[in-house]
XYZ file of C-alpha atoms in Angstrom:
659
model
C -6.631 -66.782 -9.257
C -5.249 -63.357 -10.243
C -4.564 -60.794 -7.532
C -7.341 -58.183 -7.323
C -6.416 -54.781 -5.875
C -10.093 -53.898 -5.330
C -10.599 -56.971 -3.094
C -7.486 -56.052 -1.108
C -8.770 -52.539 -0.477
C -12.181 -53.903 0.657
C -10.942 -56.565 3.074
C -7.614 -55.050 4.093
C -6.216 -58.613 4.270
C -3.816 -60.453 2.052
C -5.383 -63.043 -0.299
C -2.409 -65.335 0.043
C -3.718 -66.656 3.355
C -1.546 -64.826 5.910
C -3.058 -62.720 8.669
C -1.020 -59.551 7.975
C -2.604 -56.475 6.428
C -1.991 -56.398 2.680
C 0.193 -53.262 2.842
C 2.658 -55.083 5.150
C 2.573 -58.521 3.526
C 5.955 -59.760 2.276
C 4.382 -62.194 -0.220
C 2.873 -59.501 -2.429
C 4.646 -58.434 -5.625
C 7.031 -55.514 -5.044
C 5.311 -53.419 -7.695
C 2.105 -53.519 -5.625
C 3.670 -53.456 -2.169
C 5.508 -50.180 -2.791
C 3.023 -48.377 -5.021
C 2.863 -45.411 -2.553
C 6.582 -44.604 -2.743
C 6.160 -42.332 -5.776
C 4.173 -39.775 -3.747
C 4.991 -36.197 -4.750
C 5.219 -35.292 -1.055
C 8.114 -37.687 -0.555
C 9.782 -36.452 -3.720
C 9.569 -32.842 -2.556
C 10.858 -33.734 0.905
C 13.942 -35.271 -0.715
C 14.536 -32.038 -2.644
C 13.994 -29.982 0.503
C 16.391 -32.257 2.384
C 19.096 -31.823 -0.273
C 18.603 -28.044 -0.146
C 18.842 -28.079 3.655
C 22.064 -30.092 3.600
C 23.527 -27.697 1.064
C 22.566 -24.642 3.138
C 23.817 -26.142 6.410
C 27.278 -26.605 4.857
C 27.558 -22.865 3.999
C 29.410 -20.821 6.676
C 28.288 -17.353 7.759
C 31.027 -15.588 5.796
C 29.409 -16.877 2.581
C 25.996 -15.327 3.365
C 24.881 -12.197 1.506
C 21.697 -10.251 2.349
C 20.765 -7.604 -0.225
C 17.774 -5.789 -1.704
C 16.950 -4.111 -5.014
C 15.810 -0.481 -4.801
C 14.808 1.828 -7.626
C 12.201 4.249 -8.856
C 8.851 2.917 -10.083
C 9.019 0.858 -13.304
C 12.823 0.654 -13.520
C 12.702 -3.163 -13.693
C 13.218 -4.456 -10.135
C 10.818 -7.418 -10.379
C 12.125 -8.439 -13.822
C 15.710 -8.412 -12.559
C 14.615 -10.497 -9.561
C 13.142 -13.099 -11.940
C 16.425 -13.345 -13.864
C 18.447 -13.800 -10.648
C 16.084 -16.555 -9.474
C 16.497 -18.307 -12.834
C 20.308 -18.054 -12.761
C 20.461 -19.635 -9.304
C 18.035 -22.423 -10.265
C 15.412 -21.283 -7.734
C 12.763 -21.162 -10.471
C 12.545 -22.669 -13.948
C 13.595 -20.360 -16.827
C 10.765 -19.020 -18.956
C 8.108 -19.679 -16.320
C 5.738 -17.283 -14.584
C 6.805 -13.639 -14.728
C 7.130 -11.411 -11.654
C 7.391 -14.367 -9.287
C 7.819 -12.158 -6.227
C 4.768 -9.991 -7.064
C 2.152 -12.198 -5.425
C -0.902 -9.890 -5.371
C -3.267 -9.659 -8.350
C -3.173 -5.870 -8.177
C 0.644 -5.942 -8.438
C 0.516 -7.982 -11.641
C -2.306 -5.903 -13.094
C -0.647 -2.530 -12.441
C 2.922 -3.711 -12.974
C 4.093 -2.293 -9.624
C 5.408 -3.811 -6.400
C 3.243 -3.057 -3.363
C 4.611 -5.473 -0.767
C 8.313 -6.179 -0.190
C 9.019 -9.880 -0.820
C 12.046 -11.987 0.048
C 13.596 -15.104 -1.459
C 16.630 -17.236 -0.572
C 18.970 -18.480 -3.319
C 21.957 -20.830 -3.357
C 24.614 -19.760 -5.883
C 27.905 -21.450 -6.744
C 30.727 -18.937 -7.251
C 34.362 -19.978 -7.811
C 33.540 -23.526 -6.754
C 31.881 -22.571 -3.441
C 28.219 -22.285 -2.467
C 26.870 -18.907 -1.295
C 23.526 -18.334 0.418
C 21.919 -15.169 -0.947
C 18.843 -13.505 0.534
C 17.135 -11.192 -1.963
C 14.476 -8.600 -1.029
C 12.408 -7.033 -3.832
C 11.140 -3.653 -2.596
C 8.348 -1.312 -3.814
C 9.368 1.706 -5.855
C 6.518 4.120 -5.093
C 6.886 6.712 -2.355
C 3.668 5.559 -0.627
C 5.420 2.311 0.344
C 8.673 3.786 1.638
C 8.124 2.037 5.001
C 8.536 -1.309 3.200
C 11.902 -0.158 1.815
C 13.044 1.054 5.246
C 12.238 -2.324 6.828
C 14.051 -4.130 4.024
C 17.238 -2.146 4.678
C 17.288 -3.325 8.311
C 17.626 -6.952 7.194
C 20.270 -6.316 4.504
C 23.964 -5.530 4.313
C 23.784 -3.863 0.932
C 21.554 -2.877 -1.945
C 21.477 -2.863 -5.725
C 20.709 0.697 -6.859
C 18.881 0.078 -10.131
C 18.571 2.920 -12.666
C 16.696 2.865 -15.977
C 19.130 3.755 -18.796
C 16.410 5.639 -20.678
C 14.990 7.566 -17.684
C 18.117 8.177 -15.612
C 18.099 9.142 -11.936
C 14.579 9.983 -10.728
C 13.010 11.212 -7.495
C 12.618 7.874 -5.723
C 16.162 6.896 -6.736
C 17.420 9.941 -4.843
C 15.253 9.180 -1.800
C 16.316 5.511 -1.681
C 19.988 6.404 -1.955
C 19.952 8.788 1.005
C 17.885 6.334 3.069
C 20.393 3.539 2.353
C 23.364 5.843 2.881
C 22.054 6.902 6.309
C 21.913 3.225 7.348
C 25.452 2.507 6.150
C 24.533 0.065 3.369
C 26.946 -0.792 0.555
C 25.445 0.206 -2.799
C 26.065 -1.387 -6.199
C 24.977 0.789 -9.168
C 23.356 -1.213 -11.969
C 22.029 0.301 -15.201
C 19.015 -1.558 -16.615
C 17.207 -1.519 -19.985
C 20.404 -0.842 -21.974
C 18.809 -2.627 -24.962
C 16.207 0.110 -25.511
C 16.693 2.449 -28.507
C 16.332 5.448 -26.149
C 18.867 4.095 -23.626
C 21.668 6.474 -22.625
C 23.845 4.526 -20.193
C 26.728 7.082 -20.076
C 24.287 9.809 -19.035
C 22.806 7.592 -16.285
C 26.299 6.743 -15.001
C 27.258 10.411 -14.979
C 24.119 11.271 -12.997
C 24.924 8.566 -10.417
C 28.512 9.797 -10.102
C 27.530 13.469 -9.837
C 24.501 13.088 -7.558
C 25.659 10.316 -5.221
C 29.471 10.342 -5.572
C 29.426 6.593 -6.169
C 32.215 4.796 -8.000
C 30.752 3.839 -11.385
C 33.895 2.165 -12.730
C 32.541 -1.269 -11.834
C 28.860 -0.534 -12.470
C 27.037 -3.376 -14.238
C 25.081 -2.644 -17.429
C 22.253 -5.131 -17.987
C 18.970 -5.782 -19.701
C 16.816 -7.737 -17.270
C 14.169 -8.365 -19.920
C 16.501 -10.048 -22.406
C 18.949 -11.388 -19.804
C 21.881 -9.427 -21.279
C 24.864 -9.435 -18.850
C 22.631 -10.364 -15.877
C 25.087 -13.135 -14.938
C 27.545 -10.396 -13.835
C 25.204 -9.114 -11.094
C 25.577 -11.860 -8.469
C 29.425 -11.944 -8.601
C 29.327 -8.171 -7.965
C 26.986 -8.747 -5.009
C 29.285 -11.405 -3.517
C 32.429 -9.307 -3.936
C 31.096 -5.914 -2.811
C 28.429 -6.594 -0.176
C 29.825 -7.760 3.182
C 28.646 -10.911 4.944
C 26.232 -10.397 7.869
C 27.652 -10.252 11.387
C 26.349 -12.781 13.914
C 27.163 -15.751 16.135
C 25.098 -18.925 16.083
C 26.533 -19.919 19.492
C 25.092 -16.878 21.291
C 21.547 -16.696 22.745
C 18.842 -16.195 20.138
C 18.220 -12.624 18.987
C 15.943 -12.052 15.992
C 14.223 -9.045 14.444
C 10.616 -9.133 13.209
C 10.772 -7.589 9.718
C 7.243 -8.255 8.436
C 4.178 -10.399 9.077
C 1.130 -11.690 7.243
C -1.938 -13.708 8.185
C -2.781 -17.282 7.179
C -6.214 -18.749 7.847
C -4.711 -22.100 8.829
C -1.423 -21.141 10.496
C -2.279 -17.803 12.106
C 0.201 -14.924 11.897
C 3.390 -15.843 10.011
C 6.506 -13.809 10.868
C 9.310 -12.855 8.490
C 12.425 -12.605 10.677
C 16.123 -11.809 10.409
C 18.283 -13.899 12.773
C 21.111 -11.792 14.250
C 22.432 -14.294 16.829
C 21.710 -17.860 17.861
C 19.602 -20.577 16.249
C 15.855 -21.198 16.181
C 14.018 -24.457 15.452
C 10.562 -25.977 15.849
C 9.712 -26.619 19.508
C 11.683 -23.654 20.896
C 9.831 -21.366 23.293
C 10.489 -17.705 22.519
C 9.281 -14.408 23.986
C 8.623 -10.925 22.615
C 10.435 -7.905 24.062
C 7.549 -5.566 23.118
C 4.578 -7.549 24.488
C 6.209 -10.044 26.869
C 4.065 -12.841 25.387
C 5.543 -16.331 24.986
C 5.099 -18.673 22.028
C 6.130 -22.193 20.991
C 7.653 -22.343 17.520
C 5.674 -24.644 15.218
C 7.742 -24.390 12.025
C 10.727 -22.486 10.627
C 11.759 -22.167 7.017
C 12.954 -20.013 4.138
C 11.193 -18.456 1.143
C 12.445 -20.482 -1.864
C 10.527 -18.655 -3.401
C 7.523 -20.072 -1.526
C 7.560 -21.286 2.086
C 10.048 -24.160 2.345
C 10.354 -25.737 5.839
C 13.823 -26.184 7.387
C 14.984 -27.894 10.566
C 16.471 -24.635 11.879
C 17.429 -21.060 11.042
C 20.755 -19.659 12.227
C 22.516 -16.315 12.597
C 22.616 -14.336 9.354
C 19.581 -15.992 7.773
C 16.297 -14.444 6.715
C 13.285 -16.737 6.983
C 9.787 -17.274 8.313
C 8.413 -18.780 11.519
C 4.952 -19.518 12.841
C 3.775 -20.825 16.167
C 1.850 -23.827 17.481
C -0.653 -22.917 18.821
C -0.707 -20.100 16.306
C -0.612 -16.361 16.930
C -4.221 -15.365 16.179
C -4.043 -11.571 16.584
C -1.888 -9.702 14.080
C -1.638 -6.825 16.581
C 0.705 -9.009 18.668
C 3.233 -9.060 15.810
C 4.790 -5.621 16.175
C 7.124 -4.973 13.251
C 10.601 -4.082 14.563
C 10.168 -6.198 17.721
C 12.993 -8.360 19.119
C 12.431 -12.007 20.106
C 14.640 -14.339 22.137
C 14.333 -17.732 23.827
C 12.583 -17.816 27.205
C 15.198 -17.423 29.925
C 17.619 -15.359 27.806
C 15.859 -12.011 28.217
C 18.589 -10.550 30.460
C 21.386 -11.805 28.180
C 20.062 -10.204 24.988
C 19.845 -6.510 24.109
C 16.809 -5.411 22.128
C 17.437 -4.344 18.543
C 16.439 -0.830 17.428
C 12.943 -1.066 15.950
C 11.220 0.802 13.145
C 9.252 3.998 13.218
C 5.584 3.165 12.701
C 4.345 4.654 9.396
C 1.758 7.391 9.887
C -1.439 7.561 7.890
C -1.401 10.694 5.741
C -4.599 10.285 3.692
C -8.057 9.456 5.046
C -11.213 8.346 3.239
C -14.657 7.183 4.326
C -15.866 3.852 2.930
C -19.497 2.657 2.815
C -21.156 -0.425 1.306
C -23.359 0.278 -1.710
C -26.020 -1.909 -0.077
C -26.203 -1.791 3.735
C -27.167 -5.463 3.644
C -23.565 -6.189 2.560
C -22.091 -4.466 5.632
C -21.063 -7.728 7.336
C -19.376 -9.119 4.211
C -17.530 -5.858 3.570
C -16.374 -5.662 7.198
C -14.908 -9.178 6.961
C -13.207 -8.289 3.670
C -11.641 -5.100 5.067
C -10.440 -6.904 8.204
C -8.797 -9.651 6.114
C -6.821 -7.132 4.054
C -5.879 -5.086 7.135
C -4.444 -8.268 8.706
C -1.826 -8.292 5.928
C -1.393 -4.509 5.661
C -0.581 -3.117 9.062
C -0.168 0.457 7.794
C -3.952 0.863 7.258
C -5.833 2.457 10.162
C -9.478 1.507 10.671
C -12.270 3.229 12.590
C -16.038 2.772 12.372
C -18.279 5.717 11.555
C -21.787 6.358 10.261
C -23.483 8.801 7.924
C -27.158 9.790 7.735
C -26.933 9.707 3.957
C -24.807 6.598 3.378
C -25.369 4.536 6.542
C -22.739 2.632 8.537
C -19.165 2.624 7.254
C -15.521 3.111 8.175
C -12.866 5.816 8.175
C -9.688 4.379 6.681
C -6.208 5.883 6.900
C -3.532 5.265 4.232
C 0.068 6.227 3.528
C -0.888 7.946 0.262
C -3.359 8.072 -2.603
C -1.816 5.089 -4.459
C -1.970 3.039 -1.248
C -5.689 3.915 -1.022
C -6.291 3.025 -4.671
C -4.519 -0.346 -4.296
C -6.600 -1.146 -1.189
C -9.818 -0.341 -3.078
C -8.752 -2.537 -6.020
C -7.969 -5.451 -3.682
C -11.427 -5.160 -2.101
C -13.092 -5.344 -5.502
C -10.857 -8.043 -7.047
C -10.164 -10.395 -4.141
C -13.469 -10.077 -2.276
C -15.978 -8.862 -4.880
C -16.965 -5.911 -2.668
C -19.166 -3.050 -3.907
C -18.037 0.065 -2.084
C -18.450 3.850 -2.055
C -15.211 5.762 -1.331
C -15.273 9.478 -0.462
C -12.552 11.831 -1.800
C -9.303 11.682 0.221
C -8.819 14.121 3.099
C -5.840 14.886 5.337
C -5.585 15.461 9.100
C -5.682 18.984 10.523
C -4.564 20.342 13.865
C -6.713 22.553 16.090
C -4.907 24.585 18.776
C -7.533 25.574 21.357
C -7.395 28.793 23.347
C -6.532 26.843 26.525
C -3.364 25.471 24.845
C -4.682 21.987 24.126
C -3.949 20.544 20.659
C -6.223 18.148 18.780
C -5.773 16.289 15.474
C -8.955 16.245 13.345
C -9.109 13.370 10.829
C -12.815 13.537 9.963
C -14.199 16.740 8.356
C -17.488 16.186 10.239
C -15.589 16.769 13.525
C -14.098 20.079 12.361
C -15.349 22.915 14.648
C -18.030 25.270 13.320
C -17.157 28.873 12.514
C -18.772 30.180 15.744
C -16.631 27.835 17.852
C -13.518 28.739 15.842
C -13.988 32.442 16.559
C -14.718 31.940 20.265
C -12.456 29.080 21.415
C -9.796 28.293 18.783
C -6.403 30.006 18.913
C -4.987 28.581 15.667
C -5.778 26.175 12.825
C -2.930 24.233 11.190
C -2.578 21.969 8.146
C 0.182 19.446 7.304
C 2.954 20.250 4.825
C 5.265 17.843 2.996
C 8.718 18.329 1.480
C 8.406 17.466 -2.210
C 11.339 16.532 -4.479
C 10.686 16.669 -8.228
C 13.163 15.607 -10.904
C 12.531 16.557 -14.541
C 14.165 17.626 -17.799
C 15.039 21.334 -17.875
C 12.511 22.149 -20.619
C 9.561 21.506 -18.257
C 10.911 23.573 -15.347
C 8.697 26.622 -15.954
C 5.467 24.621 -16.165
C 6.271 22.603 -13.040
C 7.105 25.745 -11.029
C 3.816 27.275 -12.188
C 1.955 24.123 -11.053
C 3.626 24.159 -7.624
C 2.983 27.866 -7.100
C -0.653 27.379 -8.105
C -0.950 24.723 -5.399
C 0.312 27.045 -2.626
C 3.850 25.650 -2.729
C 6.964 27.367 -1.336
C 10.210 26.745 -3.222
C 13.160 25.649 -1.048
C 15.803 24.487 -3.551
C 16.598 24.391 -7.267
C 19.547 22.288 -8.440
C 20.875 21.292 -11.867
C 22.539 17.929 -11.323
C 23.318 17.520 -15.036
C 23.198 19.875 -17.989
C 19.618 18.856 -18.796
C 18.180 17.409 -15.533
C 16.788 19.479 -12.653
C 15.961 18.673 -9.025
C 13.275 20.989 -7.660
C 12.279 21.030 -3.984
C 9.070 22.556 -2.635
C 7.164 22.667 0.631
C 3.611 21.812 -0.361
C 0.357 21.459 1.623
C -0.534 17.774 1.865
C -4.150 18.615 0.951
C -2.918 19.854 -2.454
C -0.730 16.788 -2.955
C -3.613 14.322 -2.517
C -5.814 16.334 -4.895
C -4.357 14.509 -7.952
C -1.159 16.588 -7.886
C 0.828 13.657 -9.277
C -1.536 13.338 -12.249
C -1.287 17.075 -12.961
C 2.517 16.878 -12.718
C 2.616 14.053 -15.271
C 0.359 16.129 -17.520
C 2.474 19.312 -17.558
C 5.725 17.342 -17.968
C 4.400 14.840 -20.549
C 5.211 12.033 -18.119
C 8.911 12.889 -17.698
C 8.763 14.361 -14.168
C 8.994 12.129 -11.090
C 8.003 12.918 -7.536
C 9.023 11.963 -4.013
C 7.845 13.454 -0.735
C 8.335 13.142 3.008
C 6.384 14.472 5.953
C 7.453 17.952 7.097
C 5.355 19.727 9.746
C 2.037 21.380 10.622
C 1.823 25.074 9.712
C -0.675 27.790 10.514
C -3.261 28.104 7.767
C -6.518 29.844 6.898
C -8.746 26.786 6.488
C -12.505 26.320 6.639
C -15.036 23.493 6.373
C -16.793 23.352 3.009
C -20.222 21.717 3.213
C -23.100 20.932 0.875
C -26.686 21.905 1.802
C -29.853 20.599 0.151
C -32.827 22.845 1.021
C -30.752 24.210 3.948
C -30.076 20.737 5.392
C -26.399 19.656 5.459
C -25.364 16.484 3.605
C -22.916 14.910 6.049
C -21.341 12.599 3.469
C -20.151 15.565 1.414
C -17.918 17.809 3.519
C -14.271 18.750 3.310
C -11.756 21.052 5.008
C -10.159 23.378 2.422
C -8.122 26.566 2.232
C -10.284 29.679 1.943
C -8.707 30.530 -1.430
C -10.181 27.348 -2.909
C -13.586 27.322 -1.224
C -15.464 29.244 -3.924
C -14.029 27.305 -6.893
C -14.609 23.925 -5.265
C -18.083 24.947 -4.047
C -19.168 25.798 -7.587
C -17.920 22.440 -8.843
C -19.823 20.638 -6.096
C -23.223 22.251 -6.629
C -23.006 21.935 -10.415
C -22.108 18.243 -10.237
C -24.569 17.398 -7.439
C -27.435 19.022 -9.344
C -27.026 16.527 -12.196
C -27.486 13.564 -9.811
C -30.484 14.752 -7.711
C -33.996 13.887 -8.908
C -36.483 16.700 -9.537
C -39.280 17.114 -7.002
C -42.758 18.672 -6.993
C -41.183 21.670 -5.268
C -38.059 23.754 -5.799
C -34.785 22.209 -4.530
C -31.964 24.583 -3.573
C -28.410 23.172 -3.526
C -25.837 25.350 -1.765
C -22.164 25.123 -0.825
C -21.169 26.879 2.409
C -17.714 27.774 3.709
C -18.293 28.459 7.395
C -21.293 30.795 7.506
C -20.777 32.100 3.971
C -22.656 30.676 0.971
C -20.116 30.418 -1.849
C -22.217 28.734 -4.564
C -25.859 27.900 -5.353
C -27.847 25.942 -7.907
C -31.640 25.598 -8.110
C -33.461 22.511 -9.312
C -36.769 23.589 -10.842
C -39.911 21.660 -9.785
C -42.127 19.567 -12.023
C -44.674 21.881 -13.651
C -48.363 20.999 -13.753
C -50.585 23.021 -16.079
C -53.538 23.875 -13.786
C -55.028 26.154 -16.483
C -55.585 23.304 -18.918
C -59.121 23.446 -20.346
C -59.893 26.798 -18.721
C -61.620 29.540 -20.690
C -59.035 32.245 -21.390
C -61.484 35.077 -20.566
C -62.044 33.928 -16.929
C -59.229 35.982 -15.329
C -60.418 35.661 -11.708
C -60.608 31.854 -11.959
C -57.181 31.831 -13.586
C -55.578 33.860 -10.753
C -57.267 31.722 -8.093
C -55.853 28.455 -9.536
C -52.341 29.887 -9.872
C -52.400 31.228 -6.284
C -53.589 27.837 -4.988
C -50.747 26.105 -6.851
C -48.276 28.615 -5.427
C -49.492 27.997 -1.853
C -49.301 24.245 -2.352
C -45.693 24.489 -3.482
C -44.821 26.599 -0.443
C -46.237 23.905 1.845
C -44.384 21.169 -0.021
C -41.143 23.125 0.241
C -41.698 23.696 3.968
C -42.612 20.110 4.879
C -41.302 17.994 2.023
C -38.060 16.061 2.410
C -35.603 15.710 -0.445
C -34.577 12.064 -0.639
C -31.115 11.692 -2.134
C -30.618 8.044 -3.044
C -27.389 6.005 -3.058
C -27.133 6.226 -6.834
C -26.829 10.022 -6.618
C -23.984 9.771 -4.098
C -22.184 7.154 -6.177
C -22.396 9.412 -9.206
C -21.243 12.478 -7.278
C -18.325 10.715 -5.552
C -17.196 8.889 -8.699
C -13.794 10.018 -9.981
């Protein structure tokens, strides 16, 4: 009788007559007995085991930790892909932008979140363990770059051969230089027809005083000369310093949230070794955790038996860390009992929110879903601040704080794409400082909390607004237009420098409120896209500011208010009333839309009422009857205007607040 696998699975017993379960029977054919050995899980564990053995044989002096920094769109992610292919970490010709893991990153072609990956590379017959960090290029995500530097011993300074040195290149250089990192200049996109590699090298030499003799010229897109990058990294970037025999000391570089594992920590091991089962403690919170798993990013999470000094990897706990607030970026961890033997590492400065918006669900019935969606994104983006608020016009919502306008735009895109949220976002505002007459200082982040003009006159000593130091690089031919733009936005010039015959660095102190009002878009317009911008927080300065508010039939609309400089109140007020008028429905009575700056009305529009012809069918010679009907209509409209409420629906607000 032939052997039937279905009967074996039903009975669980061997048909040959023995009492053993069929999966342990020695009389079965080998092809059936071992049919489970081809499991992909076992195959992957063998690969992971081989990788672990290879890594464990590499000494600390053959570790290299480095990052790639550049201006936006200079080719960081593409170069990262080529390096991963050269080292065999990923298959050639596969998915592009492997380290850009968010949909919004792939859609916009920018890096939002710094990502890390470990690579094993054979150089001169010896294995080297390389830890690569791909960093964002936009100024809004500078905190990500700063954290990346803390885990690295050097950086690749990537410059586009066609664009040359730009604003964020300058900012990244000085940030890396201040932390003592070794920099390797690499010129990318040399295959483009507009590429001018000698000019880019001259800019690097003149601006940064870097040795460009050994600079590497590559095309990350085509792979031209990319194989020369990693030998330069090995030869010029020093190995990390550490001792695996010392007590554990690790730095928390980043964290993200997993539904199944809790908070996952990206860590840099400075001393000691960490493995699953170890009990470690946080210097910042004092909380203790049991390590559940350790591993490296290769490029995805790949478990390892242990991580040792010099490595960059991930850990999570069992039981898991459930609150992301416990994972304080820049914190030091050590094993329980070694607290007095280990000195805490210098942490990071927490990034400050510079732009604030109010967010409301289109339908208040979706409030719960939107709240869950926002909380999920905030778990993985610690730089977003969150506070609940409500509006009479738009209902319950939140006040969100961001590092910049691009950061806000990316957050909004992630809500729509990843969670299908329908949301109303108010125009961005910035914080202001109120110095009261008694000496107390208060930061105002919500325009609704800004003191009224009567209170300002009686109890406020000074009003201040934030300024930023702006660095703009551009070709010389656009200098006049850019200066005109900066002066028109209340800027104060601090420096003008020609760092080549045709390239200019212009520095201005600019009010942050002007910067978030699409200044970057205007700059790209006047320079035909050739100017680049970087900024950093400066200080609060005394300013003549006032709250601009919209009134409908003398009642304020709380969802539409903003703190502006008095020089802009009239222009912005006219724009508001003109735009709002187009979105408000006509009533049976006259609707007056006004914009007020303090107590002063700066703009007004009137929405005419529906007209009913009360004289229809009346004899034209009956003048007394005619006057009586018109007077009655006039009185009725007065009553409607006095007692009638203007209902402004959600659709009107969506239209008004739309960009």
